[in-house]
Tab-separated table of C-alpha atoms in Angstrom:
chain	number	residue	atom	x	y	z
A	1	MET	CA	12.253	-41.338	207.417
A	2	SER	CA	11.263	-44.689	206.006
A	3	LEU	CA	9.804	-47.853	207.421
A	4	GLN	CA	11.524	-51.031	208.547
A	5	VAL	CA	9.661	-54.318	208.639
A	6	HIS	CA	11.223	-57.021	210.769
A	7	PHE	CA	9.966	-60.617	210.774
A	8	GLU	CA	10.520	-63.182	213.468
A	9	TRP	CA	8.971	-66.629	213.602
A	10	LYS	CA	8.043	-68.085	216.978
A	11	GLU	CA	7.290	-71.777	216.935
A	12	LYS	CA	6.120	-72.710	213.472
A	13	TYR	CA	2.865	-70.860	213.093
A	14	ILE	CA	3.399	-67.576	214.888
A	15	LEU	CA	4.766	-64.669	212.925
A	16	VAL	CA	5.869	-61.556	214.786
A	17	VAL	CA	6.097	-58.463	212.598
A	18	ARG	CA	7.856	-55.485	214.165
A	19	LEU	CA	7.376	-52.164	212.444
A	20	SER	CA	9.654	-49.222	213.032
A	21	GLY	CA	9.691	-45.797	211.456
A	22	GLU	CA	6.756	-44.165	209.694
A	23	LEU	CA	3.724	-45.952	208.312
A	24	ASP	CA	1.909	-43.815	205.735
A	25	HIS	CA	0.515	-44.269	202.224
A	26	HIS	CA	4.007	-44.372	200.760
A	27	THR	CA	5.340	-47.082	203.066
A	28	ALA	CA	2.060	-49.017	203.432
A	29	ASP	CA	2.620	-50.980	200.200
A	30	GLN	CA	5.813	-52.461	201.576
A	31	VAL	CA	4.059	-53.811	204.689
A	32	ARG	CA	1.097	-55.051	202.661
A	33	GLU	CA	3.281	-56.954	200.203
A	34	GLN	CA	5.677	-58.496	202.680
A	35	VAL	CA	3.104	-59.522	205.272
A	36	SER	CA	0.529	-60.709	202.707
A	37	GLN	CA	3.122	-62.884	201.045
A	38	ALA	CA	4.086	-64.489	204.347
A	39	ILE	CA	0.444	-65.176	205.219
A	40	GLU	CA	-0.203	-66.704	201.795
A	41	GLU	CA	2.941	-68.782	201.479
A	42	LYS	CA	3.567	-69.919	205.018
A	43	GLN	CA	0.982	-71.225	207.367
A	44	VAL	CA	0.631	-68.325	209.738
A	45	ARG	CA	-1.873	-69.121	212.423
A	46	HIS	CA	-1.174	-66.124	214.620
A	47	LEU	CA	0.115	-62.814	213.379
A	48	ILE	CA	1.493	-60.456	216.005
A	49	LEU	CA	1.942	-56.892	214.872
A	50	ASN	CA	4.302	-55.002	217.168
A	51	LEU	CA	3.934	-51.223	216.778
A	52	GLU	CA	6.317	-50.225	219.574
A	53	ASN	CA	8.848	-48.430	217.385
A	54	LEU	CA	6.400	-46.802	215.015
A	55	SER	CA	7.015	-43.070	215.264
A	56	PHE	CA	4.191	-42.066	212.926
A	57	MET	CA	1.053	-43.600	211.478
A	58	ASP	CA	-1.961	-42.196	209.645
A	59	SER	CA	-5.139	-43.636	208.125
A	60	SER	CA	-3.128	-45.512	205.485
A	61	GLY	CA	-1.747	-47.569	208.369
A	62	LEU	CA	-5.282	-48.268	209.594
A	63	GLY	CA	-6.094	-49.563	206.110
A	64	VAL	CA	-3.136	-51.944	206.064
A	65	ILE	CA	-3.880	-53.229	209.563
A	66	LEU	CA	-7.538	-53.795	208.739
A	67	GLY	CA	-6.539	-55.501	205.487
A	68	ARG	CA	-4.232	-57.963	207.274
A	69	TYR	CA	-6.889	-58.579	209.928
A	70	LYS	CA	-9.344	-59.586	207.212
A	71	GLN	CA	-6.721	-61.692	205.458
A	72	MET	CA	-5.916	-63.578	208.675
A	73	LYS	CA	-9.571	-64.063	209.445
A	74	GLN	CA	-10.147	-65.502	205.990
A	75	ALA	CA	-7.292	-67.944	206.564
A	76	ASN	CA	-8.892	-68.916	209.899
A	77	GLY	CA	-6.024	-67.300	211.730
A	78	GLU	CA	-5.814	-64.577	214.303
A	79	MET	CA	-4.134	-61.214	214.391
A	80	ILE	CA	-2.927	-59.493	217.544
A	81	ILE	CA	-1.583	-55.968	217.850
A	82	CYS	CA	0.799	-55.139	220.669
A	83	SER	CA	2.821	-52.289	222.175
A	84	VAL	CA	0.772	-49.467	220.677
A	85	PRO	CA	2.347	-46.008	221.221
A	86	PRO	CA	-0.093	-43.463	222.766
A	87	SER	CA	-0.219	-41.296	219.618
A	88	ILE	CA	-1.343	-44.270	217.550
A	89	GLU	CA	-3.741	-45.584	220.181
A	90	ARG	CA	-6.030	-42.670	219.415
A	91	LEU	CA	-6.262	-43.610	215.738
A	92	LEU	CA	-7.095	-47.221	216.545
A	93	ASP	CA	-9.742	-46.017	218.937
A	94	MET	CA	-11.257	-43.538	216.478
A	95	SER	CA	-11.512	-46.145	213.741
A	96	GLY	CA	-13.141	-48.762	215.947
A	97	LEU	CA	-10.269	-51.232	215.393
A	98	TYR	CA	-9.938	-51.523	219.161
A	99	LYS	CA	-13.301	-53.221	219.246
A	100	ILE	CA	-12.510	-55.929	216.715
A	101	ILE	CA	-8.797	-56.631	217.031
A	102	ARG	CA	-7.117	-58.102	220.088
A	103	ILE	CA	-4.595	-55.678	221.534
A	104	ASP	CA	-1.968	-56.609	224.118
A	105	PRO	CA	0.265	-54.207	226.062
A	106	SER	CA	3.483	-56.016	225.105
A	107	GLU	CA	4.846	-58.655	222.743
A	108	GLU	CA	5.649	-60.855	225.737
A	109	GLN	CA	2.067	-60.749	226.895
A	110	ALA	CA	0.787	-61.500	223.409
A	111	LEU	CA	3.094	-64.525	223.157
A	112	HIS	CA	2.283	-65.613	226.670
A	113	ARG	CA	-1.407	-65.683	225.842
A	114	LEU	CA	-0.631	-67.888	222.857
A	115	GLY	CA	1.187	-70.274	225.163
A	116	VAL	CA	4.699	-69.346	223.995
A	117	ALA	CA	7.511	-67.923	226.156
B	1	MET	CA	3.896	-14.092	216.127
B	2	ASN	CA	2.979	-13.586	212.530
B	3	ASN	CA	4.509	-15.763	209.888
B	4	GLU	CA	3.644	-17.638	206.717
B	5	MET	CA	5.094	-20.128	204.262
B	6	HIS	CA	4.138	-21.682	200.933
B	7	LEU	CA	5.120	-25.008	199.444
B	8	LYS	CA	4.642	-26.598	196.046
B	9	PHE	CA	5.658	-30.181	195.360
B	10	ARG	CA	4.905	-33.018	192.975
B	11	ALA	CA	1.943	-35.218	193.818
B	12	ILE	CA	3.932	-38.360	194.529
B	13	SER	CA	3.804	-40.452	197.681
B	14	GLN	CA	7.499	-39.866	198.467
B	15	ASN	CA	6.518	-36.288	199.318
B	16	GLU	CA	3.946	-37.184	202.000
B	17	SER	CA	6.592	-37.426	204.674
B	18	PHE	CA	8.377	-34.309	203.356
B	19	ALA	CA	5.120	-32.319	203.576
B	20	ARG	CA	4.186	-33.232	207.155
B	21	VAL	CA	7.748	-32.864	208.467
B	22	THR	CA	8.128	-29.450	206.804
B	23	VAL	CA	4.822	-28.147	208.169
B	24	SER	CA	5.619	-29.451	211.634
B	25	ALA	CA	9.073	-27.807	211.557
B	26	PHE	CA	7.417	-24.514	210.605
B	27	VAL	CA	4.772	-24.788	213.336
B	28	ALA	CA	7.431	-25.736	215.921
B	29	GLN	CA	8.300	-22.043	216.361
B	30	LEU	CA	5.013	-21.638	218.269
B	31	ASP	CA	6.267	-24.212	220.760
B	32	PRO	CA	3.371	-26.674	220.471
B	33	THR	CA	3.103	-29.779	222.654
B	34	MET	CA	4.200	-33.131	221.213
B	35	ASP	CA	0.546	-34.156	220.950
B	36	GLU	CA	-0.367	-31.024	219.014
B	37	LEU	CA	2.552	-31.540	216.660
B	38	THR	CA	1.496	-35.154	216.051
B	39	GLU	CA	-2.060	-34.015	215.351
B	40	ILE	CA	-0.886	-31.422	212.831
B	41	LYS	CA	1.475	-33.886	211.136
B	42	THR	CA	-1.271	-36.493	210.882
B	43	ALA	CA	-3.851	-34.039	209.533
B	44	VAL	CA	-1.387	-32.781	206.894
B	45	SER	CA	-0.499	-36.340	205.947
B	46	GLU	CA	-4.196	-37.167	205.455
B	47	ALA	CA	-4.874	-34.123	203.285
B	48	VAL	CA	-1.765	-34.626	201.134
B	49	THR	CA	-2.472	-38.350	200.732
B	50	ASN	CA	-6.031	-37.533	199.646
B	51	ALA	CA	-4.705	-35.106	197.027
B	52	ILE	CA	-2.300	-37.725	195.657
B	53	ILE	CA	-4.593	-40.770	195.701
B	54	HIS	CA	-7.984	-39.215	195.033
B	55	GLY	CA	-7.304	-35.781	193.516
B	56	TYR	CA	-4.657	-36.972	191.075
B	57	GLU	CA	-5.696	-40.657	191.154
B	58	ASN	CA	-2.127	-41.837	191.801
B	59	LYS	CA	-1.033	-40.802	188.323
B	60	ARG	CA	2.128	-39.126	189.610
B	61	GLU	CA	1.113	-35.961	187.803
B	62	GLY	CA	0.332	-32.517	189.102
B	63	TYR	CA	1.291	-30.572	192.187
B	64	VAL	CA	0.146	-30.214	195.756
B	65	TYR	CA	0.248	-26.749	197.311
B	66	ILE	CA	0.474	-26.080	201.036
B	67	SER	CA	0.263	-22.710	202.705
B	68	ALA	CA	0.646	-22.194	206.420
B	69	TRP	CA	0.006	-19.101	208.487
B	70	LEU	CA	0.886	-18.537	212.119
B	71	ASP	CA	-1.141	-15.864	213.800
B	72	GLY	CA	-0.647	-15.477	217.527
B	73	ASP	CA	-1.350	-18.933	218.943
B	74	THR	CA	-3.251	-20.172	215.889
B	75	VAL	CA	-2.086	-22.220	212.928
B	76	GLU	CA	-3.957	-22.089	209.658
B	77	LEU	CA	-3.207	-24.540	206.892
B	78	GLU	CA	-4.379	-24.793	203.335
B	79	ILE	CA	-3.743	-27.958	201.315
B	80	ARG	CA	-4.722	-27.611	197.685
B	81	ASP	CA	-4.664	-29.748	194.550
B	82	GLU	CA	-5.746	-29.257	190.950
B	83	GLY	CA	-7.136	-32.756	190.600
B	84	ILE	CA	-10.530	-34.253	189.833
B	85	GLY	CA	-12.307	-32.824	192.877
B	86	ILE	CA	-14.823	-34.423	195.213
B	87	SER	CA	-18.337	-34.869	193.858
B	88	ASN	CA	-20.017	-35.339	197.225
B	89	ILE	CA	-18.184	-33.744	200.148
B	90	GLU	CA	-20.688	-34.796	202.810
B	91	GLU	CA	-20.347	-38.416	201.739
B	92	ALA	CA	-16.549	-38.177	201.629
B	93	LYS	CA	-16.543	-36.925	205.234
B	94	GLN	CA	-18.427	-39.934	206.585
B	95	PRO	CA	-16.232	-42.203	208.735
B	96	LEU	CA	-15.211	-45.372	206.865
B	97	PHE	CA	-16.489	-44.060	203.530
B	98	THR	CA	-14.015	-44.665	200.721
B	99	THR	CA	-14.183	-44.679	196.939
B	100	LYS	CA	-11.145	-46.950	196.822
B	101	PRO	CA	-11.717	-50.009	199.058
B	102	GLU	CA	-9.593	-52.101	196.670
B	103	LEU	CA	-6.581	-50.043	197.728
B	104	GLU	CA	-7.312	-50.848	201.378
B	105	ARG	CA	-8.158	-47.271	202.155
B	106	SER	CA	-9.670	-47.009	205.625
B	107	GLY	CA	-12.033	-44.145	204.849
B	108	MET	CA	-10.865	-42.333	207.979
B	109	GLY	CA	-8.928	-39.418	206.451
B	110	PHE	CA	-11.446	-36.613	206.914
B	111	THR	CA	-12.603	-37.997	210.281
B	112	ILE	CA	-9.020	-37.856	211.556
B	113	MET	CA	-8.478	-34.327	210.205
B	114	GLU	CA	-11.712	-33.150	211.779
B	115	ASN	CA	-10.759	-34.662	215.135
B	116	PHE	CA	-7.207	-33.331	215.160
B	117	VAL	CA	-7.891	-29.651	214.403
B	118	ASP	CA	-10.469	-27.105	215.601
B	119	GLU	CA	-11.929	-26.199	212.235
B	120	MET	CA	-11.959	-27.954	208.886
B	121	THR	CA	-13.503	-26.710	205.671
B	122	ILE	CA	-13.443	-28.389	202.291
B	123	GLU	CA	-14.033	-26.657	199.012
B	124	SER	CA	-14.081	-28.690	195.864
B	125	ASP	CA	-14.754	-28.038	192.240
B	126	PRO	CA	-15.125	-31.189	190.125
B	127	ASN	CA	-12.374	-31.249	187.499
B	128	HIS	CA	-10.601	-28.258	189.007
B	129	GLY	CA	-9.448	-29.437	192.384
B	130	THR	CA	-9.907	-29.379	196.119
B	131	VAL	CA	-8.871	-27.046	198.922
B	132	VAL	CA	-8.813	-28.263	202.528
B	133	ARG	CA	-8.466	-25.572	205.192
B	134	LEU	CA	-7.490	-26.518	208.708
B	135	LYS	CA	-7.316	-24.259	211.736
B	136	LYS	CA	-5.878	-25.130	215.113
B	137	LYS	CA	-5.323	-23.106	218.246
B	138	LEU	CA	-2.307	-24.217	220.233
B	139	SER	CA	-2.687	-24.535	223.986
B	140	ASN	CA	0.593	-23.235	225.278
B	141	ALA	CA	1.834	-21.274	222.321
B	142	LYS	CA	4.283	-18.554	223.202
B	143	ALA	CA	2.382	-15.335	222.797
B	144	VAL	CA	5.233	-13.291	221.442
B	145	PHE	CA	4.137	-10.045	219.861
B	146	ASN	CA	6.679	-7.783	218.314
């Protein structure tokens, strides 16, 4: 099974990226390229990463998430992760990402906190 | 139940998903929980990815070998490559340690494997390859003895 990356812009500066399928070393490049390009070319102030439909993720996924977090931070933006499936929650916890990245239970809540929807 | 299987496939990233799905389908006959299956899939994915990225340095050359044994309620896995080996295993096992930060590697591979199985051993011979052995006892495995 592969990975699908779906982009949706909310307002002008909020990019919602919904991942579905399997995020491993093989599919990580696709996320890295597409999301990096959007951050570089458009003015993304808030990046929301929705993991709800991710059926599998390993440490390659942690690397991509951490990479985008750093990229957003460098651009003075913010990254939020939302809708983390229980199996993936454990990985985020183990890696310490929970402590540095804002995580919301749902996309709605993430958007609500940003003052949208 | 006693059973075993052996796999050999090219060290290319397309096969990462093939490897973990195949192992999990084989282990499924012990009736593991969803969590246990996820743990096994993730551990296999980490070991295979290590072989491809670090063992064979992403050169798309060489093979990865997986053997799996089911013995009663226990799964034993061996993931082997004939790559460059690991010069310092203790260092490689440290959380967040990576030799390839430029590739956005998280350095969590061995930490995840160690957390998701009961026993992990690594044997490595520089220039000859690495063998990772993983052992996991399943909680509600059907104890079917013939």
